[in-house]
Coordinates of C-alpha atoms and ligand atoms in Angstrom, one line a residue:
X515 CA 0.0 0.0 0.0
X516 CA 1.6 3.4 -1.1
X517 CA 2.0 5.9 1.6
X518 CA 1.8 9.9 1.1
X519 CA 5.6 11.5 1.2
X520 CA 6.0 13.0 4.9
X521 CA 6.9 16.7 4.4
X522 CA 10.4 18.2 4.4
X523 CA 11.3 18.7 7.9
X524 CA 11.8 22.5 9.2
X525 CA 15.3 22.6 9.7
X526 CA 16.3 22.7 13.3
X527 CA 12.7 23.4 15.0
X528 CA 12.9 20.4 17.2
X529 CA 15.8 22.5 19.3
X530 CA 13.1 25.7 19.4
X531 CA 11.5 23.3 22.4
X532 CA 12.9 21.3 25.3
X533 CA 10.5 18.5 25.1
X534 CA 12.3 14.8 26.3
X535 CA 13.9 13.6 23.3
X536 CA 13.3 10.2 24.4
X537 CA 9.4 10.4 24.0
X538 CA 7.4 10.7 21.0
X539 CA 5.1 13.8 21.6
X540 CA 2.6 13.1 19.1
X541 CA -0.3 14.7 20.9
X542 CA 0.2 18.6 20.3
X543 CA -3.5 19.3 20.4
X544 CA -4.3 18.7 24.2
X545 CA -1.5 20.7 25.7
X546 CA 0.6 22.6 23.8
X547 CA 4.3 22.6 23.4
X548 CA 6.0 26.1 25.1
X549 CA 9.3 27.1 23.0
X550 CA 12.3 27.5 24.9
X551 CA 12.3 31.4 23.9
X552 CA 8.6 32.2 24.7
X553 CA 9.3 30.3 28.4
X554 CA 12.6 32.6 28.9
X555 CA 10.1 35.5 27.8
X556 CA 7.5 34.4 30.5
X557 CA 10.6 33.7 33.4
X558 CA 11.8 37.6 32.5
X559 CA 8.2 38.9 33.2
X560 CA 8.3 37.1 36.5
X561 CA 11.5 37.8 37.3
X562 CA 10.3 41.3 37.0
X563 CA 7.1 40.7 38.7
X564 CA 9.1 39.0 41.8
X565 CA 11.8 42.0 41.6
X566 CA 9.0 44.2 42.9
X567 CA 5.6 43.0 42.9
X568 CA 4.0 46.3 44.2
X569 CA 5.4 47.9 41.0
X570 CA 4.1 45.1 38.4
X571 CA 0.7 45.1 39.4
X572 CA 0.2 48.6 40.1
X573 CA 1.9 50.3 37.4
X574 CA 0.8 49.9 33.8
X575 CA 0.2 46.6 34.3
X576 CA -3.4 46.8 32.8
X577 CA -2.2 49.1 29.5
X578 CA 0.6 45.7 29.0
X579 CA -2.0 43.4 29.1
X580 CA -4.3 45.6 26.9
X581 CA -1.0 45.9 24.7
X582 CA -1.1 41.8 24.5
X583 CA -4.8 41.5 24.0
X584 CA -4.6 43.8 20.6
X585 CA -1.6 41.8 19.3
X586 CA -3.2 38.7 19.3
X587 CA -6.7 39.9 18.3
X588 CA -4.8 41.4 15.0
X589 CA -3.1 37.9 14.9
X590 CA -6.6 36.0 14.4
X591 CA -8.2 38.7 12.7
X592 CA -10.7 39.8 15.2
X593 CA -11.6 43.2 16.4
X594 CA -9.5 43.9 19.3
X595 CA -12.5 46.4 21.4
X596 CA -14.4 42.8 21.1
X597 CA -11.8 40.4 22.2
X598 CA -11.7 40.2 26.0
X599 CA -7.9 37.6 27.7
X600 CA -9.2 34.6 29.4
X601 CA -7.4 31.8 31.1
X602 CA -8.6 29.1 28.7
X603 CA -11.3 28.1 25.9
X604 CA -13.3 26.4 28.8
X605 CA -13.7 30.0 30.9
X606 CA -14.4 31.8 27.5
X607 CA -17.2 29.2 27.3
X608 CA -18.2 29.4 30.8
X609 CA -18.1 33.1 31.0
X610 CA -20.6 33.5 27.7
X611 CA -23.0 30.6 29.4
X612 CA -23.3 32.4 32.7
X613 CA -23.9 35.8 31.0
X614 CA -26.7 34.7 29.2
X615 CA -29.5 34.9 32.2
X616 CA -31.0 31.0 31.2
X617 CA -34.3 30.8 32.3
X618 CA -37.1 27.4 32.3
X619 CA -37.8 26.7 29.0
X620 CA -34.8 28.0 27.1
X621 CA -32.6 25.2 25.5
X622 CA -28.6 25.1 24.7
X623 CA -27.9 23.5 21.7
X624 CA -24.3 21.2 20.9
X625 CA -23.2 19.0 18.9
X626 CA -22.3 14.8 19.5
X627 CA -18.7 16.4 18.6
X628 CA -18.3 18.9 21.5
X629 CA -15.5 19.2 24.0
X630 CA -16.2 17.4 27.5
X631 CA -15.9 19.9 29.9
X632 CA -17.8 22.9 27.9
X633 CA -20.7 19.5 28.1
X634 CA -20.4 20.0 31.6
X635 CA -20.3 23.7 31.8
X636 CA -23.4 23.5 29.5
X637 CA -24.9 21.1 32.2
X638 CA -24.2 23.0 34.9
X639 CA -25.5 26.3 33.9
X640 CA -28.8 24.6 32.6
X641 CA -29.2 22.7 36.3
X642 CA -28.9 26.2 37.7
X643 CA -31.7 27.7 35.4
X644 CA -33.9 25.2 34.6
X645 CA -32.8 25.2 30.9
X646 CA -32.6 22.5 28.5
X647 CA -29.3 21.0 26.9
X648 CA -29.9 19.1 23.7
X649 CA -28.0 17.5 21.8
X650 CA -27.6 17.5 17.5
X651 CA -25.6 14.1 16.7
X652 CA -23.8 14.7 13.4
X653 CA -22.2 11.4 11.9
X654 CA -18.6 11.3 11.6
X655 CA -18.7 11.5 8.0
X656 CA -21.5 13.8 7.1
X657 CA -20.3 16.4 4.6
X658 CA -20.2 20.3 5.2
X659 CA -23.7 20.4 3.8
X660 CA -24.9 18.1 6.0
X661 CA -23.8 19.5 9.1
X662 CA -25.8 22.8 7.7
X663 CA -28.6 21.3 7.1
X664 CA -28.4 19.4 10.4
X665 CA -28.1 22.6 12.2
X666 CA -30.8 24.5 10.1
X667 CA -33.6 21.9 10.8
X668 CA -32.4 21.2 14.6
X669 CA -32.5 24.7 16.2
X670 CA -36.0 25.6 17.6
X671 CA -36.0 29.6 17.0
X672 CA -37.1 31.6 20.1
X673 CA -36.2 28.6 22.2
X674 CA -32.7 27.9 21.5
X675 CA -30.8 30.5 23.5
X676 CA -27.1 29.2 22.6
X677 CA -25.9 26.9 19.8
X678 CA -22.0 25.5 20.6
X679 CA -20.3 24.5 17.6
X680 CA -16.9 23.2 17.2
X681 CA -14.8 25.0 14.8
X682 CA -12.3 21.9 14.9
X683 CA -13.7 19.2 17.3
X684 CA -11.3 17.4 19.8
X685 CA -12.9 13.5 20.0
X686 CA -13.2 13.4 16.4
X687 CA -10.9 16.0 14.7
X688 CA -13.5 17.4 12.5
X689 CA -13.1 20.4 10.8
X690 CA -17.1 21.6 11.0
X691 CA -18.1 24.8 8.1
X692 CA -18.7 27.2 10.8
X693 CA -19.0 30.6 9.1
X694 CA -22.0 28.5 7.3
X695 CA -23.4 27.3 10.6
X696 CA -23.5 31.1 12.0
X697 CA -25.2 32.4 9.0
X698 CA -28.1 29.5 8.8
X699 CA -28.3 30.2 12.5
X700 CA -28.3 34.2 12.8
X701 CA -31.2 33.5 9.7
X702 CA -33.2 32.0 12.8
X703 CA -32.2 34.6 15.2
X704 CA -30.3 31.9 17.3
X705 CA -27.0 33.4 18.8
X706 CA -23.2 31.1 18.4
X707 CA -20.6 30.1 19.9
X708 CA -18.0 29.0 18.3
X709 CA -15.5 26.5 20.3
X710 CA -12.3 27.4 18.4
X711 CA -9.8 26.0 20.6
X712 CA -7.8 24.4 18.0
X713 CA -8.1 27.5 15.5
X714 CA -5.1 29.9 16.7
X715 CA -1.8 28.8 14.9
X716 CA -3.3 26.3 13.3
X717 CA -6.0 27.0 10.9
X718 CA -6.2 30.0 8.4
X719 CA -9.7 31.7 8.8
X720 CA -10.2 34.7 10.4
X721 CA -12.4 35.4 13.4
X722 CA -14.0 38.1 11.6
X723 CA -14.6 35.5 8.8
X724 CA -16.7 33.1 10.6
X725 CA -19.0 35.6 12.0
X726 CA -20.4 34.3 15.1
X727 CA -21.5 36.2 18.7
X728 CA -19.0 34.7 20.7
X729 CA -15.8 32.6 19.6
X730 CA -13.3 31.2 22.2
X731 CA -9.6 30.1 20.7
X732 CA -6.6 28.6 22.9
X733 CA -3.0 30.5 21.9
X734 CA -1.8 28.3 23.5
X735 CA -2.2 25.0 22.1
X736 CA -1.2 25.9 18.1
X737 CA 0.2 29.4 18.7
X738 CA 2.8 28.4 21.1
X739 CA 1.7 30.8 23.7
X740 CA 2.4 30.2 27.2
X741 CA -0.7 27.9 29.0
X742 CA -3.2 30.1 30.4
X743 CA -3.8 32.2 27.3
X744 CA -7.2 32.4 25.6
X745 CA -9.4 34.5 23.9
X746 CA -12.6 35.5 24.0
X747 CA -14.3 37.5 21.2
X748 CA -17.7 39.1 21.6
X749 CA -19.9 40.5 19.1
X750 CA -20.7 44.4 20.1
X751 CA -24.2 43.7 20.8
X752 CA -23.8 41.5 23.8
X753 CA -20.4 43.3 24.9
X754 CA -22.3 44.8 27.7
X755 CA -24.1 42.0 28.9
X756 CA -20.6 40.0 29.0
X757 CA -20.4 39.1 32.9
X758 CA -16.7 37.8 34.2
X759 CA -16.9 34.4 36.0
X760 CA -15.5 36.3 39.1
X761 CA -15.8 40.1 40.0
X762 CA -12.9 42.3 40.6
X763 CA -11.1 45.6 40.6
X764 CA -12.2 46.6 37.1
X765 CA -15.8 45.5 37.1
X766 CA -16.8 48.8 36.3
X767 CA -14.4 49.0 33.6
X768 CA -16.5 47.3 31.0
X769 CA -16.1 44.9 28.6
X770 CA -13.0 43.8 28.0
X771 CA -11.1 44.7 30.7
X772 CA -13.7 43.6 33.7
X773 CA -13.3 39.9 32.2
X774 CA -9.3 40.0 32.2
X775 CA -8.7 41.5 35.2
X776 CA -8.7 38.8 37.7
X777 CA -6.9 40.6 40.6
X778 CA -3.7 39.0 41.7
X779 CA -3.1 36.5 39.3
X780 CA 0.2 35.7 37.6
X781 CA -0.7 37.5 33.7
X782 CA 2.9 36.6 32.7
X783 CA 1.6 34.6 29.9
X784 CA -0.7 37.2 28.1
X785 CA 2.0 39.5 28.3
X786 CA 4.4 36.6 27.0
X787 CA 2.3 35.6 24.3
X788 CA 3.0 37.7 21.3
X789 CA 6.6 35.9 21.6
X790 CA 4.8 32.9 21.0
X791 CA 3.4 34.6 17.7
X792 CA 7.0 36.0 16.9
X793 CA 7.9 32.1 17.1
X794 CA 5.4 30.8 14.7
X795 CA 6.1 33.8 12.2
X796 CA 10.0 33.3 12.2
X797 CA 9.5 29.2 11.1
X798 CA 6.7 31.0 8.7
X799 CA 2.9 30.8 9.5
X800 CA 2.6 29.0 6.3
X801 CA 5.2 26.5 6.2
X802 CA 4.3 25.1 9.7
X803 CA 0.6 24.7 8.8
X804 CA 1.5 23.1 5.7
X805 CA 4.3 21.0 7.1
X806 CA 2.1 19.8 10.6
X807 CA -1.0 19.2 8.2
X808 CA 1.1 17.0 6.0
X809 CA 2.6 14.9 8.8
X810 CA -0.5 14.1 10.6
X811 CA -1.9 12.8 7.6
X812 CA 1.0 10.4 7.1
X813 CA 1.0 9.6 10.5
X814 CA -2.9 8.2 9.9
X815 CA -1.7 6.6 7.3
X816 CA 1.1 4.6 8.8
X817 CA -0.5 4.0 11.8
X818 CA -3.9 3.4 10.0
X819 CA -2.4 0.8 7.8
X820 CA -0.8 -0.6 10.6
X821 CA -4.2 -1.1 12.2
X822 CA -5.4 -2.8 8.8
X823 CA -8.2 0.1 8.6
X824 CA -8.5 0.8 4.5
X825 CA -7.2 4.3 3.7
X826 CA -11.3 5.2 2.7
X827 CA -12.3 3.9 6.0
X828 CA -9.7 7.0 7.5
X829 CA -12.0 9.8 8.7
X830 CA -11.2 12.9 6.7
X831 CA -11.1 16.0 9.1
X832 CA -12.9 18.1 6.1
X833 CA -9.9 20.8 5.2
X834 CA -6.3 21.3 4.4
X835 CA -4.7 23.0 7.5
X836 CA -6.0 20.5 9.9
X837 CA -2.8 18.8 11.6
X838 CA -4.8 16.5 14.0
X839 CA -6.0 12.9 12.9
X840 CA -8.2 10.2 13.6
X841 CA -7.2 6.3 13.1
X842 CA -10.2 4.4 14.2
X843 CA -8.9 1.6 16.5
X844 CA -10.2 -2.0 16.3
X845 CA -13.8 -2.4 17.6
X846 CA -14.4 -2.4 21.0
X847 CA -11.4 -0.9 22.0
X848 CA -10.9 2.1 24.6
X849 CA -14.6 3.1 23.6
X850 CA -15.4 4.4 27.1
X851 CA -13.7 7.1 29.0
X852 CA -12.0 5.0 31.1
X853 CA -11.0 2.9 29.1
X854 CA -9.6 5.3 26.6
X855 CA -7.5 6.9 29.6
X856 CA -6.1 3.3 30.5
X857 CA -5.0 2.8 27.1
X858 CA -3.6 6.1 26.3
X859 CA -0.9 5.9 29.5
X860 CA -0.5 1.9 28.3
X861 CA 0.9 3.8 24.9
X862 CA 2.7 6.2 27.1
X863 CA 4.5 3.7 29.4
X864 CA 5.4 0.9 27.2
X865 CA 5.9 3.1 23.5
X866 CA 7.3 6.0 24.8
X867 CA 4.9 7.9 22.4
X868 CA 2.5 10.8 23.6
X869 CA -1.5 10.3 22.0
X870 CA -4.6 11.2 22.2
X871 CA -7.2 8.5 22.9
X872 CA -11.2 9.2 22.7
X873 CA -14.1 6.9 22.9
X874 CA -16.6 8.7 21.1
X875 CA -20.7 7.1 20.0
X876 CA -19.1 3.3 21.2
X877 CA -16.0 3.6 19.0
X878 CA -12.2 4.2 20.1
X879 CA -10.1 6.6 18.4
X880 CA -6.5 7.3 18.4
X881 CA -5.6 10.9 17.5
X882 CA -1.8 12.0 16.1
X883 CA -1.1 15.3 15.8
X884 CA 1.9 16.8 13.6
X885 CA 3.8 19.8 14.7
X886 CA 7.5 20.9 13.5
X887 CA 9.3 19.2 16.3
X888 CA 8.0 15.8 14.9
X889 CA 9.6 13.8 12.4
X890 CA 7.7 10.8 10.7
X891 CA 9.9 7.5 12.0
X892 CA 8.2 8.5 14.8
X893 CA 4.5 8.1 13.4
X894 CA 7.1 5.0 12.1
X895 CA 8.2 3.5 15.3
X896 CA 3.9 3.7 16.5
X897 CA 3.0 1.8 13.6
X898 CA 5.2 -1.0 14.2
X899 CA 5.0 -1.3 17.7
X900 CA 1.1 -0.8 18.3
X901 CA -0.4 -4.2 16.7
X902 CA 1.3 -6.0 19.3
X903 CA 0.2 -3.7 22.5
X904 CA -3.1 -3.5 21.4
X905 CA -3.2 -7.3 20.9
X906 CA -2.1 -8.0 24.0
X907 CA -5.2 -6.6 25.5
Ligands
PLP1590 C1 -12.8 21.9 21.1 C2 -12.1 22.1 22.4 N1 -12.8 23.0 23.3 C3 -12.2 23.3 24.5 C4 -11.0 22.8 24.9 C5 -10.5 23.1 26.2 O1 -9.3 23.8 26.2 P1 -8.8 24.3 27.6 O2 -8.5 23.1 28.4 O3 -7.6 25.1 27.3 O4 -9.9 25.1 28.2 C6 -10.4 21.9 24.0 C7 -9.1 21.2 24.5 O5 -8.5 20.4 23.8 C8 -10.9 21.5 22.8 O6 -10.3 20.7 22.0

């Protein structure tokens, strides 16, 4: 069976990190990967911030953070008076579901493909209100036009308060049309969110291109921000009713800067971030999405022929620029939660090699991710060495 080329490797970007050599990190999407130079960035802010604390947080500190927030809005193409720092894509999500005053009767809308714990934020703020959380399942392999259509004919106008949709989904790394999914919703008067916690770095489209009322992106999973930095970007007309999760200094500062400011907490990162960005422009925006895209699609197909699954039975993630894969694993493997997690750190302990592992409507998934520290012997080295662990049991 003919594999697809690997890419040409980016010349020395492994050494831009200080990940353990001896471990396959194949897993970029749930974590991140922190270069060495935007970590020495963050350790000079704190070394500053430890050199006189007083100082740090009372002088300017605000205006540095404000300076961060506008460099990264520009980054993703979103309107920086709309784009508010948050710790992670799960507060962004939080904070729009708290701000929306739920009441009985009032549903949220998601998808089969959503992330976990924005299911449980989702839960939580319906238990509180008396709301409703339903659910749209969307097969694995419906097309763009399906996941429309699914959308168009599964929101119930005047009811539906919130739909979430994925703009690349983590069980099932599905690229979803989302500027499509805004418009047919906004034609029923139902407000978005868009879960893009994949999108920074990674994928192409502008915020301003999809459209939607709220959108929530991670720097610091694809644009190689320190952890802790997310956005959240807010339509103007619900700016004012944007609520932060906890109230402090600035609430009566207004959207964005009553969200950000959280009082003493370490802010390092924001401020950091733009070196992240630096980072990801000097390898070349476009080279690294080409070159991650490229190797996570060989990895599914070593690994995925390793498996015996047919290259046509290979979920396709639906776009170009997406550098995370699916390889179905054999039936009834790691198709629960538990089980999923048992088999993952299995992987981890006995391959050496870093992966994603998701149950996901009774099916297991492995999921590789590319990135420019990765080089494809090790996609190899998985392929040759999982048969046997998985057979084991
Ligand atoms: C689609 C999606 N939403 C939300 C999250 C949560 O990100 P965080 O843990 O940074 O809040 C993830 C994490 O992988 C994700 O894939």
């Amino acid at each position: 069976m003919t594999v697809p080329q690997p890419p040409e490797p980016i010349p020395g970007a492994r050494l831009l990190f200080s990940l353990d050599p001896s471990v396959s990190h194949l897993n970029h999407g749930s974590f991140g990967a922190v270069p060495v130079a935007v970590q020495r960035a963050q350790q000079r802010l704190r070394d500053e911030m430890e050199a006189n604390p007083l100082r740090f947080f009372t002088q300017g500190l605000v205006d540095r953070i404000a300076h961060a927030r506008r460099h990264l809005a520009t980054f993703l193409g979103a309107d920086p008076d709309g784009t508010t720092l948050v710790g992670n894509a799960t507060t962004g999500a939080a904070v729009v579901l708290q701000s929306l005053a739920l009441r009985p009767g009032d549903e949220i809308v998601t998808t089969d493909h959503g992330y976990g714990a924005v299911a449980l934020s989702v839960a939580r703020e319906c238990g509180r209100s008396g709301a409703a959380h339903r659910t749209l399942p969307v097969p694995l392999t419906a097309t763009a036009e399906e996941v429309v259509e699914i959308v168009r004919t599964g929101l119930r106008p005047g009811r539906t308060r919130l739909l979430i949709v994925d703009q690349l989904t983590s069980p099932t790394a599905r690229l979803f049309p989302v500027a499509a999914v805004v418009a047919v919703a906004r034609e029923q008067g139902v407000p978005v969110l868009v879960d893009a916690a994949h999108a920074p770095g990674m994928l192409p489209a502008t915020v301003a291109s999809v459209g939607a009322d709220f959108w929530v992106g991670n720097l610091h999973k694809w644009a190689y921000a320190p952890r802790g930095t997310a956005v959240l970007v807010v339509a103007p007309q619900w700016r004012e009713r944007i609520q932060p999760l906890v109230v402090s200094w600035e609430q009566d500062s207004g959207f964005p800067v009553r969200v950000e400011w959280q009082a003493t907490l370490d802010y390092t990162g924001w401020l950091a971030a733009p070196v992240g960005l630096f980072a990801l422009r000097s390898l070349g925006v476009d080279r690294v999405r080409a070159h991650n895209a490229a190797l996570a699609a060989y990895g599914q197909r070593v690994v995925g022929d390793a498996l015996g699954v047919a290259p046509e039975r290979l979920p396709d993630p639906g776009g170009p620029a997406v550098a995370m894969r699916l390889v179905p694993l054999p039936p009834g493997v790691a198709t629960t939660l538990d089980a999923a997690r048992e088999l993952r750190t299995r992987i981890a302990e006995r391959l050496s090699a870093e992966v994603s592992i998701a149950g996901w409507n009774g099916h297991g998934y492995l999921r590789l991710c590319g990135q420019v520290y990765n080089t494809p012997d090790e996609y190899d080295r998985l392929a040759v060495r999982l048969p046997t662990l998985l057979a084991q049991g």
